[in-house]
CSV table of C-alpha atoms and ligand atoms in Angstrom, one decimal:
chain,number,residue,atom,x,y,z
A,1,MET,CA,-43.4,-8.2,-8.9
A,2,TYR,CA,-43.7,-5.6,-11.6
A,3,PHE,CA,-45.3,-7.8,-14.3
A,4,GLU,CA,-47.9,-9.7,-12.2
A,5,ASN,CA,-50.1,-10.5,-15.2
A,6,ILE,CA,-47.3,-11.9,-17.2
A,7,PRO,CA,-46.3,-15.6,-16.8
A,8,VAL,CA,-43.0,-17.2,-17.6
A,9,ILE,CA,-43.1,-17.3,-21.4
A,10,PRO,CA,-43.3,-20.9,-22.6
A,11,TYR,CA,-42.4,-22.3,-26.0
A,12,GLU,CA,-45.6,-23.5,-27.6
A,13,GLY,CA,-44.6,-23.9,-31.3
A,14,PRO,CA,-45.6,-22.2,-34.5
A,15,GLN,CA,-49.3,-23.2,-34.3
A,16,SER,CA,-49.8,-21.5,-31.0
A,17,ARG,CA,-52.1,-18.4,-30.9
A,18,ASN,CA,-51.0,-17.5,-27.4
A,19,PRO,CA,-49.5,-14.0,-27.6
A,20,LEU,CA,-47.4,-14.7,-24.6
A,21,ALA,CA,-45.7,-17.8,-25.9
A,22,PHE,CA,-42.7,-18.4,-28.2
A,23,LYS,CA,-43.6,-19.8,-31.5
A,24,PHE,CA,-40.0,-20.6,-32.7
A,25,TYR,CA,-37.6,-19.9,-29.8
A,26,ASN,CA,-37.3,-23.3,-28.2
A,27,PRO,CA,-34.1,-23.0,-26.0
A,28,ASP,CA,-33.4,-26.7,-25.8
A,29,GLN,CA,-33.9,-27.5,-29.5
A,30,VAL,CA,-30.6,-28.6,-31.1
A,31,ILE,CA,-29.6,-27.1,-34.4
A,32,MET,CA,-26.3,-28.1,-36.1
A,33,GLY,CA,-25.0,-29.6,-32.9
A,34,LYS,CA,-25.8,-26.8,-30.4
A,35,THR,CA,-29.0,-25.7,-28.6
A,36,MET,CA,-30.8,-22.6,-29.6
A,37,ARG,CA,-29.9,-21.2,-26.2
A,38,GLU,CA,-26.2,-21.6,-27.0
A,39,HIS,CA,-26.5,-20.3,-30.6
A,40,LEU,CA,-28.5,-17.2,-29.4
A,41,PRO,CA,-27.1,-15.6,-26.2
A,42,PHE,CA,-29.8,-12.9,-26.0
A,43,ALA,CA,-29.4,-9.8,-24.0
A,44,MET,CA,-31.7,-7.1,-22.8
A,45,ALA,CA,-30.7,-3.5,-23.5
A,46,TRP,CA,-31.1,-1.6,-20.2
A,47,TRP,CA,-31.6,1.8,-21.8
A,48,HIS,CA,-34.5,1.1,-24.1
A,49,ASN,CA,-36.3,-1.5,-22.1
A,50,LEU,CA,-36.0,0.0,-18.6
A,51,CYS,CA,-35.4,3.7,-19.2
A,52,ALA,CA,-36.9,4.9,-22.5
A,53,GLY,CA,-40.6,5.9,-22.3
A,54,GLY,CA,-41.2,6.8,-25.9
A,55,THR,CA,-40.2,10.5,-25.9
A,56,ASP,CA,-39.5,11.7,-29.4
A,57,MET,CA,-38.7,15.1,-31.1
A,58,PHE,CA,-42.4,16.0,-30.9
A,59,GLY,CA,-43.8,14.4,-27.8
A,60,ARG,CA,-43.1,13.2,-24.3
A,61,ASP,CA,-43.2,9.7,-22.8
A,62,THR,CA,-46.1,7.5,-23.5
A,63,ALA,CA,-44.9,4.5,-21.5
A,64,ASP,CA,-44.5,4.7,-17.7
A,65,LYS,CA,-41.0,3.3,-16.8
A,66,SER,CA,-41.1,4.6,-13.2
A,67,PHE,CA,-41.7,1.0,-11.8
A,68,GLY,CA,-43.5,2.6,-8.9
A,69,ALA,CA,-40.6,4.8,-7.8
A,70,GLU,CA,-39.9,8.5,-8.1
A,71,LYS,CA,-37.8,9.0,-11.2
A,72,GLY,CA,-34.2,10.1,-10.9
A,73,THR,CA,-33.8,8.6,-7.4
A,74,MET,CA,-31.7,5.6,-6.3
A,75,GLU,CA,-35.1,3.9,-5.4
A,76,HIS,CA,-36.0,4.2,-9.1
A,77,ALA,CA,-32.6,2.8,-10.1
A,78,LYS,CA,-33.2,-0.2,-7.8
A,79,ALA,CA,-36.8,-0.7,-9.0
A,80,LYS,CA,-35.4,-0.8,-12.6
A,81,VAL,CA,-33.0,-3.6,-11.5
A,82,ASP,CA,-35.9,-5.6,-9.9
A,83,ALA,CA,-38.1,-5.1,-12.9
A,84,GLY,CA,-35.3,-5.9,-15.3
A,85,PHE,CA,-34.4,-9.1,-13.7
A,86,GLU,CA,-38.0,-10.2,-13.4
A,87,PHE,CA,-38.4,-9.4,-17.1
A,88,MET,CA,-35.3,-11.3,-18.2
A,89,GLN,CA,-36.3,-14.3,-16.0
A,90,LYS,CA,-39.8,-14.5,-17.5
A,91,LEU,CA,-38.3,-14.5,-21.0
A,92,GLY,CA,-35.4,-16.8,-20.3
A,93,ILE,CA,-32.9,-14.0,-21.3
A,94,GLU,CA,-29.5,-14.7,-19.9
A,95,TYR,CA,-27.6,-11.4,-20.5
A,96,PHE,CA,-28.0,-7.7,-20.2
A,97,CYS,CA,-26.1,-4.7,-21.6
A,98,PHE,CA,-25.9,-1.3,-19.9
A,99,HIS,CA,-24.5,2.3,-20.1
A,100,ASP,CA,-23.3,3.8,-16.8
A,101,VAL,CA,-26.1,6.4,-16.8
A,102,ASP,CA,-28.8,3.7,-17.5
A,103,ILE,CA,-28.3,2.1,-14.1
A,104,VAL,CA,-28.0,5.3,-12.0
A,105,PRO,CA,-29.2,8.9,-12.2
A,106,GLU,CA,-26.2,11.0,-13.2
A,107,ALA,CA,-25.2,13.6,-10.5
A,108,ASP,CA,-23.7,17.0,-11.1
A,109,ASP,CA,-20.4,15.8,-9.5
A,110,ILE,CA,-18.8,12.7,-11.1
A,111,LYS,CA,-17.6,11.5,-7.7
A,112,GLU,CA,-21.3,11.2,-6.6
A,113,THR,CA,-22.2,9.4,-9.8
A,114,ASN,CA,-19.4,7.0,-9.2
A,115,ARG,CA,-20.5,6.4,-5.6
A,116,ARG,CA,-24.0,5.6,-7.0
A,117,LEU,CA,-22.5,3.2,-9.5
A,118,ASP,CA,-20.7,1.3,-6.7
A,119,GLU,CA,-24.0,1.0,-4.8
A,120,ILE,CA,-26.2,-0.1,-7.7
A,121,SER,CA,-23.6,-2.6,-9.0
A,122,ASP,CA,-23.5,-4.3,-5.6
A,123,TYR,CA,-27.3,-4.6,-5.9
A,124,ILE,CA,-27.1,-5.9,-9.5
A,125,LEU,CA,-24.4,-8.4,-8.5
A,126,GLU,CA,-26.7,-9.9,-5.8
A,127,LYS,CA,-29.4,-10.3,-8.4
A,128,MET,CA,-27.0,-11.9,-10.9
A,129,LYS,CA,-25.9,-14.4,-8.2
A,130,ALA,CA,-29.5,-15.2,-7.3
A,131,THR,CA,-30.6,-15.7,-11.0
A,132,GLY,CA,-27.6,-16.8,-13.0
A,133,ILE,CA,-28.2,-13.9,-15.4
A,134,LYS,CA,-24.9,-12.4,-16.7
A,135,CYS,CA,-23.6,-9.2,-18.2
A,136,LEU,CA,-22.9,-9.2,-21.9
A,137,TRP,CA,-21.3,-5.8,-22.1
A,138,GLY,CA,-21.0,-2.4,-20.5
A,139,THR,CA,-20.3,1.0,-21.9
A,140,ALA,CA,-20.1,4.7,-20.9
A,141,ASN,CA,-22.6,7.1,-22.2
A,142,MET,CA,-20.4,9.8,-23.7
A,143,PHE,CA,-23.0,11.5,-25.9
A,144,SER,CA,-26.0,12.7,-23.7
A,145,ASN,CA,-24.3,15.0,-21.2
A,146,PRO,CA,-23.9,18.5,-22.8
A,147,ARG,CA,-20.1,18.4,-22.1
A,148,PHE,CA,-19.8,15.9,-24.9
A,149,MET,CA,-21.4,18.1,-27.5
A,150,ASN,CA,-18.2,18.0,-29.6
A,151,GLY,CA,-17.5,14.4,-28.8
A,152,ALA,CA,-15.6,12.5,-26.1
A,153,GLY,CA,-12.3,11.2,-27.5
A,154,SER,CA,-12.7,13.7,-30.4
A,155,THR,CA,-13.6,16.7,-28.3
A,156,ASN,CA,-11.7,20.0,-28.7
A,157,SER,CA,-11.5,20.3,-24.9
A,158,ALA,CA,-8.8,18.5,-22.9
A,159,GLU,CA,-11.0,18.9,-19.8
A,160,VAL,CA,-13.9,17.1,-21.4
A,161,TYR,CA,-11.5,14.4,-22.6
A,162,CYS,CA,-10.6,13.8,-19.0
A,163,PHE,CA,-14.3,13.3,-18.1
A,164,ALA,CA,-14.5,10.8,-20.9
A,165,ALA,CA,-11.5,9.0,-19.5
A,166,ALA,CA,-13.1,9.1,-16.0
A,167,GLN,CA,-16.4,7.6,-17.3
A,168,ILE,CA,-14.6,4.9,-19.3
A,169,LYS,CA,-12.5,4.0,-16.3
A,170,LYS,CA,-15.5,3.6,-14.0
A,171,ALA,CA,-17.6,1.8,-16.7
A,172,LEU,CA,-14.8,-0.6,-17.1
A,173,ASP,CA,-14.5,-1.1,-13.3
A,174,ILE,CA,-18.3,-1.9,-13.2
A,175,THR,CA,-18.1,-4.1,-16.3
A,176,VAL,CA,-15.3,-6.1,-14.7
A,177,LYS,CA,-17.1,-6.3,-11.4
A,178,LEU,CA,-20.2,-7.7,-13.1
A,179,GLY,CA,-18.1,-10.1,-15.2
A,180,GLY,CA,-19.0,-8.5,-18.5
A,181,LYS,CA,-17.8,-10.3,-21.6
A,182,GLY,CA,-17.3,-7.2,-23.6
A,183,TYR,CA,-16.9,-3.4,-23.4
A,184,VAL,CA,-18.4,-1.2,-26.2
A,185,PHE,CA,-17.3,2.0,-27.8
A,186,TRP,CA,-20.1,3.6,-29.7
A,187,GLY,CA,-18.9,7.0,-30.9
A,188,GLY,CA,-22.1,8.8,-31.5
A,189,ARG,CA,-20.6,12.2,-31.2
A,190,GLU,CA,-17.1,11.1,-32.4
A,191,GLY,CA,-17.5,12.9,-35.7
A,192,TYR,CA,-18.1,16.4,-37.0
A,193,GLU,CA,-20.6,18.8,-38.6
A,194,THR,CA,-18.2,21.0,-40.6
A,195,LEU,CA,-14.6,21.0,-41.5
A,196,LEU,CA,-14.5,24.7,-41.0
A,197,ASN,CA,-13.9,24.1,-37.3
A,198,THR,CA,-12.5,20.5,-37.2
A,199,ASP,CA,-9.1,18.9,-37.3
A,200,VAL,CA,-10.1,15.4,-38.4
A,201,LYS,CA,-6.6,13.9,-38.1
A,202,PHE,CA,-6.0,15.2,-34.6
A,203,GLU,CA,-9.5,14.0,-33.5
A,204,GLN,CA,-9.0,10.5,-34.8
A,205,GLU,CA,-5.6,10.2,-33.2
A,206,ASN,CA,-7.0,11.4,-29.9
A,207,ILE,CA,-9.8,8.7,-30.1
A,208,ALA,CA,-7.1,6.1,-30.6
A,209,ARG,CA,-5.1,7.4,-27.6
A,210,LEU,CA,-8.2,7.1,-25.4
A,211,MET,CA,-8.9,3.6,-26.7
A,212,LYS,CA,-5.3,2.6,-26.0
A,213,MET,CA,-5.5,3.9,-22.4
A,214,ALA,CA,-8.8,2.0,-22.0
A,215,VAL,CA,-7.2,-1.3,-23.2
A,216,LYS,CA,-4.2,-0.7,-20.9
A,217,TYR,CA,-6.3,0.0,-17.9
A,218,GLY,CA,-8.9,-2.7,-18.7
A,219,ARG,CA,-6.2,-5.4,-18.9
A,220,SER,CA,-4.6,-4.1,-15.7
A,221,ILE,CA,-7.8,-4.7,-13.7
A,222,GLY,CA,-8.3,-8.2,-15.2
A,223,PHE,CA,-10.6,-7.5,-18.1
A,224,THR,CA,-10.0,-10.4,-20.5
A,225,GLY,CA,-13.0,-9.9,-22.8
A,226,ASP,CA,-13.2,-8.0,-26.1
A,227,PHE,CA,-13.4,-4.3,-26.6
A,228,TYR,CA,-15.9,-3.5,-29.3
A,229,ILE,CA,-16.4,-0.7,-31.8
A,230,GLU,CA,-20.0,-0.3,-32.8
A,231,PRO,CA,-19.9,1.4,-36.2
A,232,LYS,CA,-22.6,3.9,-37.2
A,233,PRO,CA,-22.3,6.4,-40.1
A,234,LYS,CA,-24.4,9.3,-38.8
A,235,GLU,CA,-26.9,10.4,-36.3
A,236,PRO,CA,-26.4,12.3,-34.1
A,237,MET,CA,-23.5,13.7,-36.0
A,238,LYS,CA,-23.5,14.3,-39.8
A,239,HIS,CA,-20.1,12.5,-40.2
A,240,GLN,CA,-19.2,9.8,-37.7
A,241,TYR,CA,-15.7,8.4,-37.7
A,242,ASP,CA,-16.8,4.8,-37.2
A,243,PHE,CA,-18.8,4.9,-40.4
A,244,ASP,CA,-19.1,1.1,-41.0
A,245,ALA,CA,-17.2,-2.1,-40.2
A,246,ALA,CA,-14.6,-1.6,-43.0
A,247,THR,CA,-13.8,1.9,-41.8
A,248,ALA,CA,-13.6,0.9,-38.1
A,249,ILE,CA,-11.4,-2.1,-38.9
A,250,GLY,CA,-9.0,0.1,-40.9
A,251,PHE,CA,-8.9,2.5,-38.0
A,252,LEU,CA,-8.1,-0.2,-35.5
A,253,ARG,CA,-5.3,-1.7,-37.6
A,254,GLN,CA,-3.8,1.8,-38.3
A,255,HIS,CA,-3.5,2.3,-34.5
A,256,GLY,CA,-2.5,-1.2,-33.5
A,257,LEU,CA,-5.8,-1.8,-31.7
A,258,ASP,CA,-7.0,-4.8,-33.7
A,259,LYS,CA,-5.9,-7.5,-31.3
A,260,ASP,CA,-8.0,-6.1,-28.5
A,261,PHE,CA,-11.1,-5.0,-30.4
A,262,LYS,CA,-13.8,-6.6,-32.4
A,263,MET,CA,-17.0,-5.2,-34.0
A,264,ASN,CA,-20.4,-4.9,-32.4
A,265,ILE,CA,-22.6,-4.8,-35.5
A,266,GLU,CA,-26.0,-3.2,-35.3
A,267,ALA,CA,-28.5,-4.0,-38.1
A,268,ASN,CA,-29.9,-0.5,-38.2
A,269,HIS,CA,-26.5,1.1,-38.3
A,270,ALA,CA,-25.4,-1.0,-41.2
A,271,THR,CA,-28.4,0.0,-43.2
A,272,LEU,CA,-27.9,3.7,-42.4
A,273,ALA,CA,-24.4,3.3,-43.9
A,274,GLY,CA,-26.0,2.1,-47.1
A,275,HIS,CA,-25.1,-1.5,-46.5
A,276,THR,CA,-27.2,-4.6,-45.7
A,277,PHE,CA,-26.9,-6.0,-42.2
A,278,GLN,CA,-25.4,-9.1,-43.8
A,279,HIS,CA,-22.7,-7.0,-45.5
A,280,ASP,CA,-21.3,-5.6,-42.3
A,281,LEU,CA,-21.4,-9.0,-40.6
A,282,ARG,CA,-19.5,-10.5,-43.5
A,283,ILE,CA,-16.8,-7.7,-43.5
A,284,SER,CA,-16.3,-8.2,-39.8
A,285,ALA,CA,-16.2,-12.0,-40.0
A,286,ILE,CA,-13.7,-12.2,-42.9
A,287,ASN,CA,-11.4,-9.9,-40.8
A,288,GLY,CA,-11.8,-12.1,-37.7
A,289,MET,CA,-13.6,-9.3,-36.0
A,290,LEU,CA,-17.2,-10.4,-35.7
A,291,GLY,CA,-17.7,-10.0,-32.0
A,292,SER,CA,-21.3,-9.2,-31.0
A,293,ILE,CA,-24.6,-8.0,-32.5
A,294,ASP,CA,-27.0,-5.3,-31.7
A,295,ALA,CA,-30.2,-7.0,-32.9
A,296,ASN,CA,-32.7,-4.6,-34.3
A,297,GLN,CA,-33.9,-3.4,-37.6
A,298,GLY,CA,-34.5,0.0,-39.3
A,299,ASP,CA,-37.1,1.2,-41.7
A,300,TYR,CA,-36.1,1.5,-45.4
A,301,LEU,CA,-38.5,4.4,-45.8
A,302,LEU,CA,-37.0,6.4,-43.0
A,303,GLY,CA,-33.4,7.8,-43.0
A,304,TRP,CA,-32.7,7.5,-39.3
A,305,ASP,CA,-32.0,5.0,-36.5
A,306,THR,CA,-35.5,3.7,-35.6
A,307,ASP,CA,-34.2,0.8,-33.5
A,308,GLU,CA,-37.2,-1.5,-34.2
A,309,PHE,CA,-37.5,-5.0,-32.9
A,310,PRO,CA,-36.4,-7.5,-35.5
A,311,PHE,CA,-39.3,-8.8,-37.6
A,312,ASP,CA,-37.9,-9.3,-41.0
A,313,VAL,CA,-37.1,-13.0,-41.3
A,314,TYR,CA,-35.1,-12.6,-44.5
A,315,GLU,CA,-32.7,-10.3,-42.5
A,316,THR,CA,-32.5,-12.6,-39.4
A,317,THR,CA,-31.9,-15.6,-41.7
A,318,MET,CA,-29.1,-14.0,-43.6
A,319,CYS,CA,-27.7,-12.7,-40.3
A,320,MET,CA,-27.7,-16.2,-38.8
A,321,TYR,CA,-26.2,-17.6,-42.0
A,322,GLU,CA,-23.2,-15.3,-41.4
A,323,VAL,CA,-23.1,-16.2,-37.7
A,324,LEU,CA,-23.2,-19.9,-38.4
A,325,LYS,CA,-20.5,-19.6,-41.1
A,326,ALA,CA,-18.3,-17.6,-38.7
A,327,GLY,CA,-18.7,-20.4,-36.1
A,328,GLY,CA,-20.8,-18.3,-33.7
A,329,LEU,CA,-20.2,-15.1,-31.7
A,330,THR,CA,-17.9,-14.5,-28.8
A,331,GLY,CA,-20.5,-11.9,-27.7
A,332,GLY,CA,-24.3,-12.2,-28.1
A,333,PHE,CA,-27.5,-10.7,-29.5
A,334,ASN,CA,-28.4,-7.5,-27.7
A,335,PHE,CA,-31.9,-6.2,-28.4
A,336,ASP,CA,-30.9,-2.6,-28.9
A,337,ALA,CA,-34.5,-1.9,-29.9
A,338,LYS,CA,-37.5,-0.1,-28.5
A,339,ASN,CA,-41.3,-0.5,-28.7
A,340,ARG,CA,-43.1,1.8,-31.1
A,341,ARG,CA,-44.4,4.8,-29.2
A,342,PRO,CA,-48.0,3.7,-29.2
A,343,SER,CA,-47.1,0.3,-27.9
A,344,TYR,CA,-46.7,1.7,-24.4
A,345,THR,CA,-48.0,-1.1,-22.0
A,346,PRO,CA,-45.9,-3.5,-20.0
A,347,GLU,CA,-47.3,-6.4,-22.1
A,348,ASP,CA,-45.9,-4.7,-25.2
A,349,MET,CA,-42.4,-5.0,-23.7
A,350,PHE,CA,-42.9,-8.7,-23.7
A,351,HIS,CA,-44.5,-8.9,-27.1
A,352,ALA,CA,-41.5,-7.0,-28.5
A,353,TYR,CA,-39.0,-9.4,-27.0
A,354,ILE,CA,-41.0,-12.4,-28.1
A,355,LEU,CA,-41.1,-11.0,-31.6
A,356,GLY,CA,-37.3,-10.4,-31.6
A,357,MET,CA,-36.4,-13.8,-30.1
A,358,ASP,CA,-38.7,-15.7,-32.4
A,359,ALA,CA,-37.4,-13.8,-35.4
A,360,PHE,CA,-33.9,-14.8,-34.6
A,361,ALA,CA,-34.8,-18.4,-33.7
A,362,LEU,CA,-36.6,-18.7,-37.0
A,363,GLY,CA,-33.6,-17.1,-38.8
A,364,LEU,CA,-31.4,-19.7,-37.1
A,365,ILE,CA,-33.6,-22.6,-38.2
A,366,LYS,CA,-33.8,-21.4,-41.8
A,367,ALA,CA,-30.1,-20.4,-42.0
A,368,ALA,CA,-29.1,-23.9,-40.9
A,369,LYS,CA,-31.5,-25.3,-43.6
A,370,ILE,CA,-29.8,-23.2,-46.2
A,371,ILE,CA,-26.4,-24.5,-45.2
A,372,GLU,CA,-27.7,-28.1,-45.0
A,373,ASP,CA,-29.5,-27.7,-48.4
A,374,GLY,CA,-26.0,-26.9,-49.8
A,375,ARG,CA,-27.1,-25.4,-53.2
A,376,ILE,CA,-25.9,-21.9,-52.3
A,377,ASP,CA,-22.5,-23.0,-51.1
A,378,ALA,CA,-22.1,-25.3,-54.0
A,379,PHE,CA,-22.9,-22.5,-56.4
A,380,ILE,CA,-20.4,-20.2,-54.9
A,381,ALA,CA,-17.7,-22.8,-54.9
A,382,GLU,CA,-18.4,-23.5,-58.6
A,383,ARG,CA,-18.5,-19.8,-59.4
A,384,TYR,CA,-14.8,-19.5,-58.6
A,385,ALA,CA,-13.7,-22.8,-60.0
A,386,SER,CA,-11.5,-21.2,-62.6
A,387,TYR,CA,-9.0,-20.4,-59.8
A,388,LYS,CA,-8.6,-24.0,-58.8
A,389,THR,CA,-6.4,-25.2,-61.7
A,390,GLY,CA,-4.1,-23.8,-64.4
A,391,ILE,CA,-3.6,-20.1,-64.7
A,392,GLY,CA,-6.2,-19.4,-61.9
A,393,ALA,CA,-4.3,-21.6,-59.4
A,394,LYS,CA,-1.1,-19.8,-60.3
A,395,ILE,CA,-2.8,-16.4,-59.6
A,396,VAL,CA,-3.9,-17.6,-56.2
A,397,SER,CA,-0.6,-19.1,-55.2
A,398,GLY,CA,1.1,-15.7,-55.9
A,399,GLU,CA,3.4,-17.2,-58.6
A,400,ALA,CA,1.9,-15.3,-61.5
A,401,THR,CA,3.3,-12.1,-62.9
A,402,LEU,CA,1.4,-9.3,-64.7
A,403,GLU,CA,3.4,-10.0,-67.9
A,404,GLU,CA,2.5,-13.7,-67.8
A,405,LEU,CA,-1.2,-13.0,-67.3
A,406,ALA,CA,-1.1,-10.4,-70.1
A,407,ALA,CA,0.6,-13.0,-72.4
A,408,TYR,CA,-2.2,-15.5,-71.5
A,409,ALA,CA,-4.9,-13.0,-72.4
A,410,ASP,CA,-3.1,-12.3,-75.7
A,411,GLU,CA,-3.2,-15.9,-76.5
A,412,LEU,CA,-6.9,-16.1,-75.8
A,413,GLY,CA,-7.6,-13.0,-77.9
A,414,ALA,CA,-11.1,-12.7,-76.5
A,415,ALA,CA,-12.4,-13.8,-73.1
A,416,LYS,CA,-15.5,-16.0,-72.6
A,417,LEU,CA,-18.2,-14.3,-70.4
A,418,PRO,CA,-17.6,-15.2,-66.7
A,419,GLY,CA,-20.7,-17.4,-66.2
A,420,SER,CA,-24.2,-16.4,-65.1
A,421,GLY,CA,-24.5,-15.0,-61.5
A,422,ARG,CA,-27.9,-16.8,-61.3
A,423,GLN,CA,-29.2,-14.4,-58.7
A,424,GLU,CA,-32.9,-15.0,-59.3
A,425,TYR,CA,-32.4,-18.8,-59.2
A,426,LEU,CA,-30.5,-18.4,-55.9
A,427,GLU,CA,-33.2,-16.1,-54.4
A,428,SER,CA,-35.8,-18.7,-55.3
A,429,VAL,CA,-33.7,-21.3,-53.5
A,430,VAL,CA,-33.8,-19.1,-50.4
A,431,ASN,CA,-37.5,-18.8,-50.7
A,432,SER,CA,-38.0,-22.5,-51.1
A,433,VAL,CA,-36.1,-23.1,-47.9
A,434,LEU,CA,-37.9,-20.3,-46.1
A,435,PHE,CA,-41.4,-21.3,-47.0
A,436,THR,CA,-41.3,-25.1,-46.7
N,501,XLS,C1,-27.0,4.3,-30.7
N,501,XLS,C2,-26.3,3.1,-30.2
N,501,XLS,C3,-26.0,2.9,-28.8
N,501,XLS,C4,-25.0,1.9,-28.5
N,501,XLS,C5,-24.4,1.9,-27.1
N,501,XLS,O1,-27.4,4.4,-31.8
N,501,XLS,O2,-26.9,2.0,-30.8
N,501,XLS,O3,-27.2,2.6,-28.1
N,501,XLS,O4,-25.4,0.6,-28.7
N,501,XLS,O5,-24.0,3.2,-26.7
N,502,CA,CA1,-29.2,2.3,-32.9
N,503,CA,CA1,-26.5,-0.2,-30.5
C-alpha cells in the first residue's frame, strides 16, 4: 500500500464537505441513456501522476515520486506500477496512458530498454488482469532524449529516424500486448525554429512516411484501434507541424492517413493555438475524427502549456456538449495534468483527480441539460432557416449557379440584415442551465 491514509473515494453528492469524496462523479448515475462511467472513460496519465515531481525551469522536485524505491531502477518502475494501480482503483479510474520511458528507465542501449519494456509490461499485464483496469493508449517519447533535438520523423538524421522507428515499433508492441485502444503521435519536436536550416516539405513528407510504416506494422501485429495525432502549435518548438486539429486533419488527408487516424484533442493545446477547447473538438467531430481527449486546462494569463487539472465548468460543459453531440468518444478522457508545484503531497494527487473527474461529471450533467433544454439547438436551426426553402434550398442542393444567385440579388436590390446572433441571450441561457 502506497496511499494507506486514503480510502476508496466514494460519491457523496454536492453537499458533501469530505475532501476525499466525489461531489458530482457518480459512476452509476444515468444521463441520456448511459451511465456516467460509460460517458466518461477516465484515464490516468502515467507520466505526470507517477513520474513528475514538480521540477520546473527554476527548481527541482517538490513531490517525492520514488514510492519507496531507488529512482531509475526496475524496482522503482515496479513500485510505480503498484502505486498507480492502487491509485486508479481507489478513484475508480478504468484506464491509463503511457509513454515507453514512463514505465521503465531508459538505458543507453535501446536493446536493454526494450528488454526492460518486456519485463515491466508482463508485470503491468498481471495487474490489469487482477483489477480489470485497461490501457487507453500508448505512445513513444520521441522528444526527451537528446537525439531527438531536431525531431523524430522530421529529424535531419536518417540514423535518428531509425531510432524513432524502433521506439514506435516497440511502443506499438507493448500497446498491443496491453490491449490499448489507441496509439498517439504527439510531435513535440516535429517542427522547426528557423527556415534558415529547415526543409519543411521534406520533413513533413518524412513524418508521413513514418506514420505509414507505423500503420502498416501496427495492423500487421493485430492493432485494430485508432492512431491519434495530438495537435499542439508550439512548445517545445516555435513552429510545430501539428498546429491544431484543422492542420493535422489536412495533413492526414494529404497523405492518405485519414482512415487510420483520429484526433486526440488536449484542451491546453487548443488554447495555445488561439482556439477554444470546444473549437478543436468541433473541427475534429465534423470531420469524423474526434477520437480521444487529453483532459486538462491552461491558464489564459500564461502563454505556455501549464497542464492544470480541469476546474473550469464552462469549459467542461462545452466539451461534454461536443462529445454528446458527436455520440461519444471511441477513446477516453486522459488527465494529462499535473498538480501545481506546491501541491506536493500524496493527498494532493487524489484531490487533483477528484477535481478533474468532478469537473467533467458536472460538465456532463450540464451539457445534457443544455441539450434537453433545447433553446440553443432550436436557435441554431432557426438561424439557418433561409436555406430550407426557395433559393436557399437550391444553394444547398447544389443546383444553383453563380449567375442565378446574382440575378436573385439584383431583383432584391438590397439585402435584409441576416438576423440577430443573440449571443448575450444564448449566454444567459447557458448560465440559467448552469446555475439552477
Ligand atoms: C505534451 C503532450 C504529451 C502527449 C503525449 O504537451 O501533451 O504529454 O500527450 O506525448
Ligand atoms: Ca500538454
Ligand atoms: Ca497531451
